[in-house]
Every structure is written in structure tokens, then in C-alpha cells.
């Protein structure tokens, strides 16, 4: 994608580093997801935490997605960007009173509640505001998503959701809370999941819990199964759009439900990861005894995933080059930390100061996780239609 010379000419005039967002690919990805979801009457809330860049949100909102938020500011942002309050969910283990009040004020669709204490706090605040809060109970399904341990969320040892052992108590607290209306159950097992069996296991567990509640006379209208669908970091050009059909099909086949029950999703990464790349310029090249370094002007401050999770991102040279003159480089940034490294032994054409590279699949959890560490510049971005 970044091999042609035209793109190099366009980029040469811009100050690096910057995020490059391909809005055409974003649109096609969203259309594919929406088509596959609509066909099955599934509702998709976009997880803002993956990327809340204005233009990206505009496109996502215009395609009719709901919003999944994890802070009061994200709820406000979703409202400001035109997402309907009735399509907004608010999750998170540590919602502050201020954030809860923001969400109550806007009358969002549902709080995904993560503890018994939180149920009680939302009940009190809703009472004070004179409103009824709609809640979904987040249950920790204790499923191993087999992904990086930092992004596994559905295990007993993780801080998320109400554990099985507390369900009985949660159900009775819910009955006692006059200002709460239980709309559904919420689950989320982790992120960057490519093995569809993980989602199948989730469905099996969800069915059990739904029955558990129904046996006790509690009707569950909404089953929210969270997000987590992964993308192909290794081959972004070959697989730019995730297989939404296969993903939704698992839930369609294995989730037991009647015609009135709704299935909701909270996809982040799968919708936005492939449309973004971090573009950077080579500042210096350096060769040690065993190593060749490419020192680029982007760092962990712009894209933290490799430093934080040892995440792989494909790195490629922008523009045309002669095949056959390749070298293995450690591609590193300018930040004063050894972990500021985008990739080790990356095969690239022999490079010189001023050459440009693209770090691919950076549309999700890239720009939003940027920091000003080392008093770096605010991260920049450009869009291509
Ligand atoms: N719903 C809940 C409750 C979540 O915790 C998350 C992500 C999502 C939905 C969206 O998941 P997705 O569809 O994007 O997998 N910073 C990490 C990823 C953290 C994910 C946190 N939760 C990374 O860069 O890989």
C-alpha cells in the first residue's frame, strides 16, 4: 500500500511523525461489519477507547453505530459527536460519582456495572437525580482468551465484572434497588482474539447465566458480549478487513435467545486498527558490532503498544525501492527508554537519513495511548479519503 511514489511525494511535505488514516478503508470496514451485524439483527457499539479521533468518530457515527464508553469524558464525547444517548453504554470498574452523574444526565442506554457496590452507588445517585438508571450486570465469565495477559479480562483473577460467587447477592441487591432497571447481562473476555472457539465458549457460558436469571424470574432483554475480535497485524494488505461474517455467525449459532432478546457488541480494534498507520522519518542510521539501528522520529510516545505489550506491528518503507538490498534493522525511537523499540531485526531496504517508514495497523490503541513524555509534541494526524 505504501510502495507507490505518489504517496511518498505527498508525505514528504508533511512534518513527521503523524498518523495516517485511510477513511476509505475505514468506510469499507464499517460497511462490512454493519452488513454482517444487520443481517442478524445485532447491535454494534463502537468502543471509543480504541480511537476517539474526531473524523474517525464522525464516520462511525454516520454509519449508525452506537458507542461504548469507559469514562465520563468518553460519554460526553460520544454525545458531542452525535451518537444517540439511547445507543451509549458506559463500562469500567471505577466509575466516579461525577462520571455516573454525567451519564445519568444524558440518559444513556445502559451502565455496564462491574460490582455490587457500584449498583448501590448508581442507585443512590439515580435517586438523587430523580431518574431510573438502566443497567447491565457485567459477569466475569472466567474464560481464557489466550491472548496477551495484559489484555485478557475475562478470568477470575482479573478485576473486571462480578464473579460467579457473588451473583446471588447481586441479584438480590438489584431487586432492592428501586432506581435501577436491569436491562441485560454484559461480558467481555479480552482483546485481539482470532480463535473463534473463544467466542463459542463465551456463548455457552452466557446461555447458562441467562438461564440462571430466567429461572429466578428475571427477564434478560439485552445480551452484551463485549468486543475483542482481532485483526491481522502480520498481513494488513492481504487482510485489511476482519472476517465479520465468521465472527457474528458464531454468536448467531451458539447464543440461545428469543426474537425479543437483543444481542449487543462492543467492537473497537476490529473496526479501526487497519485504517491507521504511523508515518515516521529516519533520523539516523547506526551500526554496532552485531546490530544495525534505524533511529526514527516516532517513539513509544506516539505508539506505545510495542513497548507496553511487545506487540508486533508491520514496518515498511514508504515509496519505491530496489529489491535485493535488504538489511535487518532494530527500528527504535528517540525516547530515553530501552523499550522504545518498534521492532527488532526488521528486514528493510538499506535506509538513509530522511527515508520514510510506515508502522502499520496502528488505528486502534495508537493515537489514544500517545503521551507527552519527554515533552514530545502533541501527536499529529492526516486523513486520506
Ligand atoms: N468492551 C470492553 C468492556 C473492553 O474492555 C474493551 C477493550 C472493548 C469492549 C473493546 O475491545 P476490542 O474490540 O478493541 O478488542 N490497549 C490494548 C487493548 C486494550 C483493550 C481494553 N478493552 C492494546 O493496545 O492491545
PDB file of C-alpha atoms in Angstrom, residues 92-340:
ATOM      1  CA  UNK A  92     -15.469   0.468  33.659  1.00  0.00           C
ATOM      2  CA  UNK A  93     -14.606  -0.876  37.106  1.00  0.00           C
ATOM      3  CA  UNK A  94     -14.015   2.540  38.608  1.00  0.00           C
ATOM      4  CA  UNK A  95     -16.725   4.969  37.584  1.00  0.00           C
ATOM      5  CA  UNK A  96     -16.570   8.117  39.720  1.00  0.00           C
ATOM      6  CA  UNK A  97     -19.718   9.825  41.039  1.00  0.00           C
ATOM      7  CA  UNK A  98     -19.104  12.700  38.651  1.00  0.00           C
ATOM      8  CA  UNK A  99     -18.909  10.335  35.695  1.00  0.00           C
ATOM      9  CA  UNK A 100     -22.029   8.458  36.758  1.00  0.00           C
ATOM     10  CA  UNK A 101     -23.890  11.755  37.058  1.00  0.00           C
ATOM     11  CA  UNK A 102     -22.777  12.776  33.557  1.00  0.00           C
ATOM     12  CA  UNK A 103     -24.169   9.545  32.155  1.00  0.00           C
ATOM     13  CA  UNK A 104     -27.387   9.861  34.195  1.00  0.00           C
ATOM     14  CA  UNK A 105     -27.819  13.404  32.966  1.00  0.00           C
ATOM     15  CA  UNK A 106     -27.675  12.246  29.359  1.00  0.00           C
ATOM     16  CA  UNK A 107     -29.950   9.254  29.972  1.00  0.00           C
ATOM     17  CA  UNK A 108     -27.649   6.733  28.342  1.00  0.00           C
ATOM     18  CA  UNK A 109     -28.841   3.310  27.247  1.00  0.00           C
ATOM     19  CA  UNK A 110     -27.069   1.346  29.976  1.00  0.00           C
ATOM     20  CA  UNK A 111     -24.329   1.274  32.577  1.00  0.00           C
ATOM     21  CA  UNK A 112     -22.318  -1.919  32.421  1.00  0.00           C
ATOM     22  CA  UNK A 113     -21.985  -2.424  36.153  1.00  0.00           C
ATOM     23  CA  UNK A 114     -18.948  -4.215  37.498  1.00  0.00           C
ATOM     24  CA  UNK A 115     -19.591  -4.678  41.233  1.00  0.00           C
ATOM     25  CA  UNK A 116     -22.328  -4.840  43.846  1.00  0.00           C
ATOM     26  CA  UNK A 117     -21.117  -1.631  45.440  1.00  0.00           C
ATOM     27  CA  UNK A 118     -21.363   0.127  42.102  1.00  0.00           C
ATOM     28  CA  UNK A 119     -25.001  -0.992  41.786  1.00  0.00           C
ATOM     29  CA  UNK A 120     -25.723   0.649  45.125  1.00  0.00           C
ATOM     30  CA  UNK A 121     -23.904   3.870  44.224  1.00  0.00           C
ATOM     31  CA  UNK A 122     -25.684   4.219  40.857  1.00  0.00           C
ATOM     32  CA  UNK A 123     -28.985   3.520  42.618  1.00  0.00           C
ATOM     33  CA  UNK A 124     -28.342   6.301  45.124  1.00  0.00           C
ATOM     34  CA  UNK A 125     -27.191   8.822  42.516  1.00  0.00           C
ATOM     35  CA  UNK A 126     -30.114   7.977  40.219  1.00  0.00           C
ATOM     36  CA  UNK A 127     -32.460   8.500  43.170  1.00  0.00           C
ATOM     37  CA  UNK A 128     -30.919  11.897  43.867  1.00  0.00           C
ATOM     38  CA  UNK A 129     -31.309  12.847  40.213  1.00  0.00           C
ATOM     39  CA  UNK A 130     -34.879  11.572  40.160  1.00  0.00           C
ATOM     40  CA  UNK A 131     -34.263   9.135  37.310  1.00  0.00           C
ATOM     41  CA  UNK A 132     -34.149   5.387  36.768  1.00  0.00           C
ATOM     42  CA  UNK A 133     -30.812   4.068  35.555  1.00  0.00           C
ATOM     43  CA  UNK A 134     -30.707   1.226  33.099  1.00  0.00           C
ATOM     44  CA  UNK A 135     -28.009  -1.276  33.981  1.00  0.00           C
ATOM     45  CA  UNK A 136     -26.437  -4.391  32.574  1.00  0.00           C
ATOM     46  CA  UNK A 137     -24.627  -6.602  35.004  1.00  0.00           C
ATOM     47  CA  UNK A 138     -21.101  -7.434  33.902  1.00  0.00           C
ATOM     48  CA  UNK A 139     -20.363 -11.015  34.766  1.00  0.00           C
ATOM     49  CA  UNK A 140     -16.820 -12.294  34.778  1.00  0.00           C
ATOM     50  CA  UNK A 141     -17.109 -15.418  32.615  1.00  0.00           C
ATOM     51  CA  UNK A 142     -13.763 -16.916  33.667  1.00  0.00           C
ATOM     52  CA  UNK A 143     -12.711 -17.727  30.107  1.00  0.00           C
ATOM     53  CA  UNK A 144      -9.112 -17.668  28.973  1.00  0.00           C
ATOM     54  CA  UNK A 145      -8.940 -15.659  25.763  1.00  0.00           C
ATOM     55  CA  UNK A 146      -5.418 -16.959  25.096  1.00  0.00           C
ATOM     56  CA  UNK A 147      -4.213 -13.511  24.287  1.00  0.00           C
ATOM     57  CA  UNK A 148      -1.559 -11.276  25.857  1.00  0.00           C
ATOM     58  CA  UNK A 149      -2.018 -11.335  29.650  1.00  0.00           C
ATOM     59  CA  UNK A 150      -2.299  -7.538  29.761  1.00  0.00           C
ATOM     60  CA  UNK A 151      -5.373  -7.621  27.545  1.00  0.00           C
ATOM     61  CA  UNK A 152      -7.100 -10.693  28.991  1.00  0.00           C
ATOM     62  CA  UNK A 153     -10.037  -9.524  31.033  1.00  0.00           C
ATOM     63  CA  UNK A 154     -12.380 -12.456  31.498  1.00  0.00           C
ATOM     64  CA  UNK A 155     -10.507 -14.524  34.073  1.00  0.00           C
ATOM     65  CA  UNK A 156     -11.403 -14.865  37.751  1.00  0.00           C
ATOM     66  CA  UNK A 157      -8.090 -13.263  38.664  1.00  0.00           C
ATOM     67  CA  UNK A 158      -8.886 -10.115  36.636  1.00  0.00           C
ATOM     68  CA  UNK A 159     -10.510  -7.090  38.238  1.00  0.00           C
ATOM     69  CA  UNK A 160     -13.419  -6.952  35.803  1.00  0.00           C
ATOM     70  CA  UNK A 161     -17.039  -7.854  36.402  1.00  0.00           C
ATOM     71  CA  UNK A 162     -18.987  -9.587  39.156  1.00  0.00           C
ATOM     72  CA  UNK A 163     -17.646 -13.044  39.958  1.00  0.00           C
ATOM     73  CA  UNK A 164     -19.930 -16.051  39.826  1.00  0.00           C
ATOM     74  CA  UNK A 165     -19.772 -16.419  43.597  1.00  0.00           C
ATOM     75  CA  UNK A 166     -21.446 -13.026  44.085  1.00  0.00           C
ATOM     76  CA  UNK A 167     -24.268 -13.395  41.572  1.00  0.00           C
ATOM     77  CA  UNK A 168     -26.900 -14.431  44.082  1.00  0.00           C
ATOM     78  CA  UNK A 169     -26.158 -11.358  46.165  1.00  0.00           C
ATOM     79  CA  UNK A 170     -26.070  -9.083  43.083  1.00  0.00           C
ATOM     80  CA  UNK A 171     -29.477 -10.370  42.023  1.00  0.00           C
ATOM     81  CA  UNK A 172     -30.998  -9.599  45.402  1.00  0.00           C
ATOM     82  CA  UNK A 173     -29.377  -6.119  45.532  1.00  0.00           C
ATOM     83  CA  UNK A 174     -30.829  -5.453  42.092  1.00  0.00           C
ATOM     84  CA  UNK A 175     -34.293  -6.377  43.300  1.00  0.00           C
ATOM     85  CA  UNK A 176     -33.906  -3.992  46.230  1.00  0.00           C
ATOM     86  CA  UNK A 177     -32.668  -1.029  44.171  1.00  0.00           C
ATOM     87  CA  UNK A 178     -35.761   0.970  43.240  1.00  0.00           C
ATOM     88  CA  UNK A 179     -33.908   3.313  40.884  1.00  0.00           C
ATOM     89  CA  UNK A 180     -32.283   0.618  38.766  1.00  0.00           C
ATOM     90  CA  UNK A 181     -33.734  -1.244  35.847  1.00  0.00           C
ATOM     91  CA  UNK A 182     -31.822  -4.360  34.807  1.00  0.00           C
ATOM     92  CA  UNK A 183     -31.794  -4.480  31.005  1.00  0.00           C
ATOM     93  CA  UNK A 184     -29.232  -7.131  30.444  1.00  0.00           C
ATOM     94  CA  UNK A 185     -26.049  -9.018  31.067  1.00  0.00           C
ATOM     95  CA  UNK A 186     -22.639  -7.909  29.916  1.00  0.00           C
ATOM     96  CA  UNK A 187     -19.490  -9.896  29.174  1.00  0.00           C
ATOM     97  CA  UNK A 188     -16.098  -9.193  27.668  1.00  0.00           C
ATOM     98  CA  UNK A 189     -13.313 -11.755  27.566  1.00  0.00           C
ATOM     99  CA  UNK A 190     -10.367  -9.883  26.125  1.00  0.00           C
ATOM    100  CA  UNK A 191      -8.962  -8.307  23.020  1.00  0.00           C
ATOM    101  CA  UNK A 192      -7.177  -9.307  19.784  1.00  0.00           C
ATOM    102  CA  UNK A 193      -8.933 -12.680  19.733  1.00  0.00           C
ATOM    103  CA  UNK A 194      -8.653 -14.579  16.474  1.00  0.00           C
ATOM    104  CA  UNK A 195      -9.677 -18.026  17.680  1.00  0.00           C
ATOM    105  CA  UNK A 196     -13.451 -18.255  17.183  1.00  0.00           C
ATOM    106  CA  UNK A 197     -13.601 -21.076  19.742  1.00  0.00           C
ATOM    107  CA  UNK A 198     -13.067 -18.493  22.481  1.00  0.00           C
ATOM    108  CA  UNK A 199     -16.292 -16.774  21.419  1.00  0.00           C
ATOM    109  CA  UNK A 200     -18.057 -20.097  21.156  1.00  0.00           C
ATOM    110  CA  UNK A 201     -17.076 -20.887  24.767  1.00  0.00           C
ATOM    111  CA  UNK A 202     -18.352 -17.469  25.771  1.00  0.00           C
ATOM    112  CA  UNK A 203     -21.738 -18.209  24.173  1.00  0.00           C
ATOM    113  CA  UNK A 204     -22.030 -21.458  26.115  1.00  0.00           C
ATOM    114  CA  UNK A 205     -21.385 -19.648  29.398  1.00  0.00           C
ATOM    115  CA  UNK A 206     -23.714 -16.772  28.516  1.00  0.00           C
ATOM    116  CA  UNK A 207     -26.525 -19.247  27.884  1.00  0.00           C
ATOM    117  CA  UNK A 208     -26.003 -20.717  31.338  1.00  0.00           C
ATOM    118  CA  UNK A 209     -26.166 -17.352  33.087  1.00  0.00           C
ATOM    119  CA  UNK A 210     -29.148 -16.207  31.090  1.00  0.00           C
ATOM    120  CA  UNK A 211     -30.983 -19.356  32.177  1.00  0.00           C
ATOM    121  CA  UNK A 212     -29.838 -18.795  35.760  1.00  0.00           C
ATOM    122  CA  UNK A 213     -31.513 -15.369  35.791  1.00  0.00           C
ATOM    123  CA  UNK A 214     -34.592 -16.517  33.909  1.00  0.00           C
ATOM    124  CA  UNK A 215     -35.045 -19.405  36.351  1.00  0.00           C
ATOM    125  CA  UNK A 216     -35.252 -16.761  39.065  1.00  0.00           C
ATOM    126  CA  UNK A 217     -37.881 -14.809  37.198  1.00  0.00           C
ATOM    127  CA  UNK A 218     -35.570 -12.088  35.837  1.00  0.00           C
ATOM    128  CA  UNK A 219     -36.048 -11.403  32.167  1.00  0.00           C
ATOM    129  CA  UNK A 220     -32.893 -10.553  30.251  1.00  0.00           C
ATOM    130  CA  UNK A 221     -33.597  -8.304  27.294  1.00  0.00           C
ATOM    131  CA  UNK A 222     -30.055  -7.497  26.217  1.00  0.00           C
ATOM    132  CA  UNK A 223     -27.095  -9.808  25.963  1.00  0.00           C
ATOM    133  CA  UNK A 224     -23.955  -7.737  25.518  1.00  0.00           C
ATOM    134  CA  UNK A 225     -20.996  -9.905  24.609  1.00  0.00           C
ATOM    135  CA  UNK A 226     -18.395  -7.122  24.522  1.00  0.00           C
ATOM    136  CA  UNK A 227     -15.718  -6.789  21.880  1.00  0.00           C
ATOM    137  CA  UNK A 228     -12.430  -8.490  21.251  1.00  0.00           C
ATOM    138  CA  UNK A 229     -12.319  -9.510  17.606  1.00  0.00           C
ATOM    139  CA  UNK A 230      -8.705  -9.371  16.449  1.00  0.00           C
ATOM    140  CA  UNK A 231      -7.028  -8.173  13.263  1.00  0.00           C
ATOM    141  CA  UNK A 232      -4.142  -9.410  11.132  1.00  0.00           C
ATOM    142  CA  UNK A 233      -1.101  -7.437  12.277  1.00  0.00           C
ATOM    143  CA  UNK A 234       1.218  -9.570  10.151  1.00  0.00           C
ATOM    144  CA  UNK A 235      -0.542  -9.076   6.822  1.00  0.00           C
ATOM    145  CA  UNK A 236      -2.505  -5.812   6.781  1.00  0.00           C
ATOM    146  CA  UNK A 237      -2.626  -5.579   2.988  1.00  0.00           C
ATOM    147  CA  UNK A 238      -3.788  -9.158   2.489  1.00  0.00           C
ATOM    148  CA  UNK A 239      -6.406  -8.941   5.273  1.00  0.00           C
ATOM    149  CA  UNK A 240      -7.444  -5.331   5.646  1.00  0.00           C
ATOM    150  CA  UNK A 241     -10.986  -6.184   6.740  1.00  0.00           C
ATOM    151  CA  UNK A 242     -11.640  -8.723   9.506  1.00  0.00           C
ATOM    152  CA  UNK A 243     -13.987 -11.608   8.839  1.00  0.00           C
ATOM    153  CA  UNK A 244     -17.088 -10.136  10.485  1.00  0.00           C
ATOM    154  CA  UNK A 245     -19.306 -12.783   8.906  1.00  0.00           C
ATOM    155  CA  UNK A 246     -17.476 -15.607  10.662  1.00  0.00           C
ATOM    156  CA  UNK A 247     -17.394 -13.677  13.932  1.00  0.00           C
ATOM    157  CA  UNK A 248     -21.087 -12.792  14.089  1.00  0.00           C
ATOM    158  CA  UNK A 249     -22.000 -16.230  12.809  1.00  0.00           C
ATOM    159  CA  UNK A 250     -20.569 -17.834  15.967  1.00  0.00           C
ATOM    160  CA  UNK A 251     -22.904 -15.786  18.153  1.00  0.00           C
ATOM    161  CA  UNK A 252     -25.800 -16.317  15.795  1.00  0.00           C
ATOM    162  CA  UNK A 253     -25.376 -20.069  16.020  1.00  0.00           C
ATOM    163  CA  UNK A 254     -24.471 -20.534  19.662  1.00  0.00           C
ATOM    164  CA  UNK A 255     -26.326 -17.841  21.626  1.00  0.00           C
ATOM    165  CA  UNK A 256     -29.732 -19.019  22.743  1.00  0.00           C
ATOM    166  CA  UNK A 257     -32.304 -16.242  22.535  1.00  0.00           C
ATOM    167  CA  UNK A 258     -35.835 -15.462  21.527  1.00  0.00           C
ATOM    168  CA  UNK A 259     -36.951 -12.927  18.930  1.00  0.00           C
ATOM    169  CA  UNK A 260     -37.337 -10.126  21.512  1.00  0.00           C
ATOM    170  CA  UNK A 261     -33.902 -10.534  23.039  1.00  0.00           C
ATOM    171  CA  UNK A 262     -31.188  -8.272  21.650  1.00  0.00           C
ATOM    172  CA  UNK A 263     -27.541  -9.113  21.134  1.00  0.00           C
ATOM    173  CA  UNK A 264     -25.093  -6.232  21.531  1.00  0.00           C
ATOM    174  CA  UNK A 265     -21.375  -5.982  20.733  1.00  0.00           C
ATOM    175  CA  UNK A 266     -18.648  -3.517  21.665  1.00  0.00           C
ATOM    176  CA  UNK A 267     -16.089  -3.682  18.898  1.00  0.00           C
ATOM    177  CA  UNK A 268     -13.082  -1.399  18.905  1.00  0.00           C
ATOM    178  CA  UNK A 269      -9.936  -2.737  17.318  1.00  0.00           C
ATOM    179  CA  UNK A 270     -11.583  -4.699  14.515  1.00  0.00           C
ATOM    180  CA  UNK A 271     -13.256  -1.541  13.199  1.00  0.00           C
ATOM    181  CA  UNK A 272     -10.347   0.891  13.220  1.00  0.00           C
ATOM    182  CA  UNK A 273      -6.955  -0.839  13.520  1.00  0.00           C
ATOM    183  CA  UNK A 274      -6.198  -1.387   9.852  1.00  0.00           C
ATOM    184  CA  UNK A 275      -7.145   2.085   8.653  1.00  0.00           C
ATOM    185  CA  UNK A 276      -4.328   3.723  10.598  1.00  0.00           C
ATOM    186  CA  UNK A 277      -0.560   3.816  10.135  1.00  0.00           C
ATOM    187  CA  UNK A 278       2.071   5.768  11.963  1.00  0.00           C
ATOM    188  CA  UNK A 279       4.339   7.503   9.477  1.00  0.00           C
ATOM    189  CA  UNK A 280       7.839   8.357  10.562  1.00  0.00           C
ATOM    190  CA  UNK A 281      11.135   9.547   9.113  1.00  0.00           C
ATOM    191  CA  UNK A 282      14.577   8.054   9.593  1.00  0.00           C
ATOM    192  CA  UNK A 283      16.678  10.465  11.631  1.00  0.00           C
ATOM    193  CA  UNK A 284      19.867   8.434  11.881  1.00  0.00           C
ATOM    194  CA  UNK A 285      21.280   5.078  10.991  1.00  0.00           C
ATOM    195  CA  UNK A 286      23.819   3.405  13.190  1.00  0.00           C
ATOM    196  CA  UNK A 287      25.643   0.088  13.079  1.00  0.00           C
ATOM    197  CA  UNK A 288      27.013  -1.700  16.123  1.00  0.00           C
ATOM    198  CA  UNK A 289      29.106  -4.843  16.036  1.00  0.00           C
ATOM    199  CA  UNK A 290      26.133  -7.118  15.530  1.00  0.00           C
ATOM    200  CA  UNK A 291      23.262  -4.702  15.012  1.00  0.00           C
ATOM    201  CA  UNK A 292      22.012  -2.128  12.593  1.00  0.00           C
ATOM    202  CA  UNK A 293      19.778   0.543  14.037  1.00  0.00           C
ATOM    203  CA  UNK A 294      17.255   2.717  12.332  1.00  0.00           C
ATOM    204  CA  UNK A 295      16.565   5.651  14.604  1.00  0.00           C
ATOM    205  CA  UNK A 296      13.245   7.169  13.597  1.00  0.00           C
ATOM    206  CA  UNK A 297      11.421  10.298  14.718  1.00  0.00           C
ATOM    207  CA  UNK A 298       8.396   8.447  16.149  1.00  0.00           C
ATOM    208  CA  UNK A 299       8.673   6.826  19.535  1.00  0.00           C
ATOM    209  CA  UNK A 300       6.740   4.990  22.197  1.00  0.00           C
ATOM    210  CA  UNK A 301       5.154   8.361  22.898  1.00  0.00           C
ATOM    211  CA  UNK A 302       3.223   8.100  19.628  1.00  0.00           C
ATOM    212  CA  UNK A 303       2.677   4.327  19.566  1.00  0.00           C
ATOM    213  CA  UNK A 304       3.060   2.580  22.879  1.00  0.00           C
ATOM    214  CA  UNK A 305       1.897  -0.926  22.003  1.00  0.00           C
ATOM    215  CA  UNK A 306       5.312  -2.436  21.142  1.00  0.00           C
ATOM    216  CA  UNK A 307       6.907  -1.073  24.335  1.00  0.00           C
ATOM    217  CA  UNK A 308       3.968  -1.958  26.559  1.00  0.00           C
ATOM    218  CA  UNK A 309       2.857  -5.322  25.202  1.00  0.00           C
ATOM    219  CA  UNK A 310       5.755  -6.357  22.980  1.00  0.00           C
ATOM    220  CA  UNK A 311       3.114  -6.027  20.266  1.00  0.00           C
ATOM    221  CA  UNK A 312       4.061  -6.705  16.668  1.00  0.00           C
ATOM    222  CA  UNK A 313       3.386  -4.036  14.048  1.00  0.00           C
ATOM    223  CA  UNK A 314       4.481  -4.496  10.470  1.00  0.00           C
ATOM    224  CA  UNK A 315       7.037  -1.879   9.466  1.00  0.00           C
ATOM    225  CA  UNK A 316       7.567  -0.988   5.846  1.00  0.00           C
ATOM    226  CA  UNK A 317       9.446   1.527   3.811  1.00  0.00           C
ATOM    227  CA  UNK A 318       7.347   4.122   2.032  1.00  0.00           C
ATOM    228  CA  UNK A 319       7.949   4.646  -1.670  1.00  0.00           C
ATOM    229  CA  UNK A 320       9.701   2.589  -4.320  1.00  0.00           C
ATOM    230  CA  UNK A 321      12.992   0.836  -3.678  1.00  0.00           C
ATOM    231  CA  UNK A 322      15.275  -1.703  -5.300  1.00  0.00           C
ATOM    232  CA  UNK A 323      14.581  -5.235  -4.180  1.00  0.00           C
ATOM    233  CA  UNK A 324      17.599  -7.223  -3.110  1.00  0.00           C
ATOM    234  CA  UNK A 325      19.272  -4.579  -0.999  1.00  0.00           C
ATOM    235  CA  UNK A 326      17.751  -5.526   2.320  1.00  0.00           C
ATOM    236  CA  UNK A 327      19.188  -5.340   5.812  1.00  0.00           C
ATOM    237  CA  UNK A 328      17.912  -6.314   9.247  1.00  0.00           C
ATOM    238  CA  UNK A 329      17.364  -3.298  11.460  1.00  0.00           C
ATOM    239  CA  UNK A 330      16.259  -2.680  15.004  1.00  0.00           C
ATOM    240  CA  UNK A 331      13.803   0.155  14.477  1.00  0.00           C
ATOM    241  CA  UNK A 332      13.975   2.420  17.504  1.00  0.00           C
ATOM    242  CA  UNK A 333      12.592   5.770  18.593  1.00  0.00           C
ATOM    243  CA  UNK A 334      14.208   8.810  20.218  1.00  0.00           C
ATOM    244  CA  UNK A 335      12.795   8.345  23.743  1.00  0.00           C
ATOM    245  CA  UNK A 336      15.200   7.750  26.597  1.00  0.00           C
ATOM    246  CA  UNK A 337      14.000   4.219  27.351  1.00  0.00           C
ATOM    247  CA  UNK A 338      15.369   0.936  26.038  1.00  0.00           C
ATOM    248  CA  UNK A 339      11.833  -0.289  25.499  1.00  0.00           C
ATOM    249  CA  UNK A 340      11.351   2.444  22.896  1.00  0.00           C
TER     250      UNK A 340
END
